[in-house]
Coordinates of C-alpha atoms in Angstrom, one line a residue:
X1 CA 50.6 -22.8 3.2
X2 CA 47.3 -22.9 2.2
X3 CA 43.9 -20.6 2.9
X4 CA 40.5 -21.0 1.9
X5 CA 38.5 -18.1 0.6
X6 CA 34.6 -17.8 0.0
X7 CA 33.9 -16.2 -3.0
X8 CA 31.8 -13.1 -2.8
X9 CA 28.5 -13.3 -5.4
X10 CA 28.7 -11.0 -8.1
X11 CA 26.5 -8.0 -8.6
X12 CA 23.3 -8.1 -10.0
X13 CA 23.9 -7.5 -13.6
X14 CA 22.6 -4.1 -15.0
X15 CA 21.3 -5.4 -18.4
X16 CA 17.9 -6.2 -17.6
X17 CA 17.0 -9.9 -18.5
X18 CA 14.2 -10.5 -21.4
X19 CA 13.9 -14.1 -20.2
X20 CA 13.6 -15.9 -17.1
X21 CA 17.1 -16.4 -15.7
X22 CA 18.1 -19.9 -14.2
X23 CA 20.3 -19.4 -11.5
X24 CA 22.5 -22.6 -11.0
X25 CA 25.2 -23.8 -8.4
X26 CA 28.6 -22.6 -9.1
X27 CA 31.2 -25.1 -10.1
X28 CA 34.1 -25.7 -7.6
X29 CA 37.4 -24.4 -9.0
X30 CA 41.0 -23.9 -8.0
X31 CA 43.2 -21.0 -8.3
X32 CA 46.7 -21.0 -8.1
X33 CA 49.0 -18.2 -7.2
X34 CA 52.7 -18.8 -7.4
X35 CA 55.9 -16.4 -6.7
X36 CA 59.3 -17.1 -6.9
X37 CA 62.9 -15.9 -6.1
X38 CA 66.4 -16.8 -6.5
X39 CA 66.3 -18.8 -3.2
X40 CA 62.9 -20.4 -3.1
X41 CA 59.7 -21.2 -5.1
X42 CA 56.5 -21.3 -3.4
X43 CA 52.8 -22.0 -4.5
X44 CA 49.6 -21.1 -2.6
X45 CA 46.6 -23.0 -3.6
X46 CA 43.1 -21.4 -3.1
X47 CA 40.0 -23.4 -3.2
X48 CA 36.6 -21.7 -3.8
X49 CA 33.7 -23.2 -2.4
X50 CA 30.5 -23.5 -4.4
X51 CA 27.4 -21.6 -3.2
X52 CA 23.8 -22.0 -3.6
X53 CA 21.8 -19.4 -5.2
X54 CA 17.9 -19.0 -4.7
X55 CA 16.1 -17.4 -7.4
X56 CA 12.7 -15.2 -7.4
X57 CA 10.1 -13.9 -9.6
X58 CA 9.1 -10.3 -8.9
X59 CA 6.1 -8.5 -10.1
X60 CA 5.3 -4.7 -9.8
X61 CA 2.1 -2.8 -10.2
X62 CA 1.1 0.9 -10.1
X63 CA -1.8 2.1 -8.6
X64 CA -4.2 5.2 -8.7
X65 CA -3.3 8.1 -6.0
X66 CA 0.0 9.0 -7.4
X67 CA 1.3 12.5 -8.2
X68 CA 4.2 14.2 -9.9
X69 CA 5.8 17.5 -9.2
X70 CA 7.8 19.4 -11.6
X71 CA 9.5 22.9 -11.4
X72 CA 7.3 25.6 -9.8
X73 CA 4.1 24.1 -10.9
X74 CA 1.3 22.9 -8.6
X75 CA 1.1 19.0 -8.3
X76 CA -0.3 16.8 -11.0
X77 CA -2.6 13.9 -9.9
X78 CA -1.9 11.0 -11.9
X79 CA -3.7 7.8 -11.9
X80 CA -1.1 5.2 -12.8
X81 CA -3.4 2.1 -12.3
X82 CA -2.6 -0.4 -15.2
X83 CA 1.0 0.0 -14.7
X84 CA 3.0 -3.4 -14.8
X85 CA 6.4 -5.1 -14.7
X86 CA 8.0 -8.2 -14.2
X87 CA 11.5 -9.0 -12.9
X88 CA 13.7 -11.5 -11.4
X89 CA 15.8 -11.7 -8.0
X90 CA 18.6 -13.8 -6.9
X91 CA 20.2 -14.2 -3.6
X92 CA 23.0 -16.3 -2.4
X93 CA 21.8 -18.3 0.5
X94 CA 25.0 -20.4 1.7
X95 CA 26.5 -18.4 4.6
X96 CA 24.8 -15.4 3.8
X97 CA 23.2 -13.2 6.6
X98 CA 21.9 -10.5 4.0
X99 CA 18.4 -9.8 3.9
X100 CA 18.4 -7.6 0.7
X101 CA 17.1 -9.1 -2.6
X102 CA 18.9 -7.8 -5.6
X103 CA 16.0 -7.5 -8.2
X104 CA 16.2 -6.6 -12.1
X105 CA 13.1 -5.8 -14.2
X106 CA 12.6 -6.8 -17.8
X107 CA 12.1 -3.5 -19.8
X108 CA 10.1 -5.3 -22.5
X109 CA 7.5 -6.1 -19.7
X110 CA 7.7 -2.9 -17.9
X111 CA 4.8 -0.5 -18.8
X112 CA 4.0 3.0 -16.9
X113 CA 0.9 4.6 -18.2
X114 CA 1.3 8.1 -19.9
X115 CA 0.1 11.4 -18.7
X116 CA -3.0 12.2 -20.7
X117 CA -6.4 13.9 -19.9
X118 CA -7.6 10.4 -18.8
X119 CA -5.1 9.4 -16.4
X120 CA -3.8 13.2 -15.1
X121 CA -5.3 16.2 -13.6
X122 CA -3.8 19.8 -12.8
X123 CA -5.6 22.3 -10.8
X124 CA -8.4 19.7 -10.2
X125 CA -8.9 19.5 -14.2
X126 CA -7.9 17.0 -17.0
X127 CA -5.0 17.6 -19.0
X128 CA -6.2 19.0 -22.6
X129 CA -7.0 16.2 -24.9
X130 CA -4.1 17.0 -27.2
X131 CA -1.5 16.9 -24.6
X132 CA 0.5 13.6 -23.6
X133 CA 3.6 12.5 -21.8
X134 CA 4.8 9.3 -22.7
X135 CA 7.1 7.4 -20.2
X136 CA 9.6 5.3 -21.7
X137 CA 11.6 3.3 -19.1
X138 CA 15.4 2.9 -19.6
X139 CA 16.4 1.0 -16.5
X140 CA 14.7 -0.5 -13.5
X141 CA 16.4 -2.4 -11.0
X142 CA 17.9 -2.2 -7.4
X143 CA 17.1 -4.2 -4.2
X144 CA 14.4 -5.2 -1.6
X145 CA 14.6 -6.1 1.9
X146 CA 11.9 -8.9 2.6
X147 CA 12.3 -8.4 6.3
X148 CA 12.1 -4.7 6.7
X149 CA 10.1 -3.9 3.6
X150 CA 12.7 -1.2 2.3
X151 CA 12.8 -0.5 -1.4
X152 CA 15.2 1.1 -3.3
X153 CA 14.9 0.8 -7.1
X154 CA 16.9 2.7 -9.5
X155 CA 14.7 4.3 -12.2
X156 CA 15.9 5.8 -15.5
X157 CA 13.3 7.0 -18.2
X158 CA 12.7 9.4 -21.1
X159 CA 9.7 11.7 -20.7
X160 CA 8.5 12.8 -24.2
X161 CA 6.0 15.6 -24.3
X162 CA 3.8 16.0 -27.3
X163 CA 0.7 18.2 -28.7
X164 CA -1.0 16.1 -30.9
X165 CA 0.9 16.1 -34.4
X166 CA 1.8 19.8 -34.0
X167 CA 4.7 19.6 -31.4
X168 CA 7.0 16.8 -30.0
X169 CA 9.7 17.8 -27.6
X170 CA 13.0 16.3 -27.5
X171 CA 13.0 13.6 -24.5
X172 CA 13.6 14.5 -21.0
X173 CA 16.0 12.1 -19.3
X174 CA 15.0 11.5 -15.7
X175 CA 17.0 9.3 -13.4
X176 CA 16.3 8.6 -9.9
X177 CA 16.1 6.2 -7.0
X178 CA 12.5 5.4 -6.2
X179 CA 12.7 4.5 -2.5
X180 CA 10.2 3.6 0.5
X181 CA 12.4 5.9 2.7
X182 CA 13.1 9.7 2.2
X183 CA 14.2 11.0 -1.0
X184 CA 15.6 14.9 -0.7
X185 CA 16.6 17.3 -3.4
X186 CA 17.7 21.0 -3.1
X187 CA 13.9 22.1 -3.4
X188 CA 11.7 19.0 -3.4
X189 CA 11.5 16.0 -1.1
X190 CA 9.3 13.3 -0.3
X191 CA 8.8 10.2 1.9
X192 CA 7.6 6.7 0.9
X193 CA 6.3 4.0 2.8
X194 CA 7.9 0.4 3.3
X195 CA 6.2 -2.9 1.8
X196 CA 3.4 -4.2 4.0
X197 CA 2.3 -7.6 4.5
X198 CA 0.0 -7.4 1.2
X199 CA 3.1 -5.9 -0.8
X200 CA 1.8 -2.4 -0.9
X201 CA 4.0 0.5 -0.7
X202 CA 4.7 3.9 -1.8
X203 CA 7.8 5.0 -3.5
X204 CA 9.2 8.5 -4.0
X205 CA 12.3 9.8 -5.9
X206 CA 13.6 13.4 -6.4
X207 CA 15.5 13.8 -9.7
X208 CA 17.3 16.9 -11.5
X209 CA 16.0 17.3 -15.1
X210 CA 18.7 19.2 -17.2
X211 CA 18.0 21.5 -20.2
X212 CA 17.5 19.9 -23.5
X213 CA 17.8 21.0 -27.1
X214 CA 14.3 22.8 -27.1
X215 CA 14.0 26.4 -26.1
X216 CA 10.3 26.2 -25.7
X217 CA 10.6 23.2 -23.4
X218 CA 13.4 24.6 -21.3
X219 CA 11.7 27.8 -20.9
X220 CA 8.4 26.2 -20.0
X221 CA 9.8 24.1 -17.4
X222 CA 12.5 26.5 -16.2
X223 CA 15.0 23.8 -16.7
X224 CA 17.3 22.9 -15.2
X225 CA 15.0 21.9 -12.3
X226 CA 13.9 19.4 -9.8
X227 CA 10.8 16.7 -10.2
X228 CA 9.5 14.6 -7.8
X229 CA 7.8 11.1 -8.6
X230 CA 5.3 9.7 -5.9
X231 CA 4.2 6.3 -6.7
X232 CA 1.6 4.0 -5.0
X233 CA 2.6 0.4 -5.8
X234 CA 2.2 -3.2 -5.2
X235 CA 5.4 -5.6 -5.2
X236 CA 4.9 -9.3 -5.0
X237 CA 7.8 -11.7 -4.6
X238 CA 7.5 -15.4 -5.1
X239 CA 10.4 -18.0 -5.1
X240 CA 11.1 -19.8 -8.5
X241 CA 13.9 -22.0 -7.3

């Protein structure tokens, strides 16, 4: 008795690539399963057919008109223009009806502008010159539906508050899914906007920020608390196969 099973494509790797990935045809392989008893011995042969994988290059840019919300404070107006990142995408095309493109961005190319007096306003006024919040990405990956324009990207980063050379807080770990759909927490919520024909979109994500080993920062922000990221971005996808 024999049966033919088409192999499923493996999940896109969580480890972000530092070089362009080369996607190749899978080799044909045959796996044998056997079982035996005192009366008989049977062998089942299963052939795994090769599948074709199409690769893509994905670019990500952030624009003006973004905002950040945290705790009970009013919105921070955030000009994220200049943020950039490059990633890769891969999709198995043979016998596939999936429209989602798994993507993963290279951390070495990913840059999110810090919150400073030149990029951020609070209550209509620039942040004091000595205040700075660096954003250090730890992960950026997910899926993009090229037909519907839906975007879901897992984003994890460390936010580091500093006041000149006098004070530097322990990093705040923020983990959320930046989505073109609705993101809703217990207190905060936001709605994004799907990719248009020019690749423009609005991505939102609610995250819970846990307390850190810093009494001053815990008290100032009222940790644990929720924060909301609201980013205007441009995502471009091109075939590299």
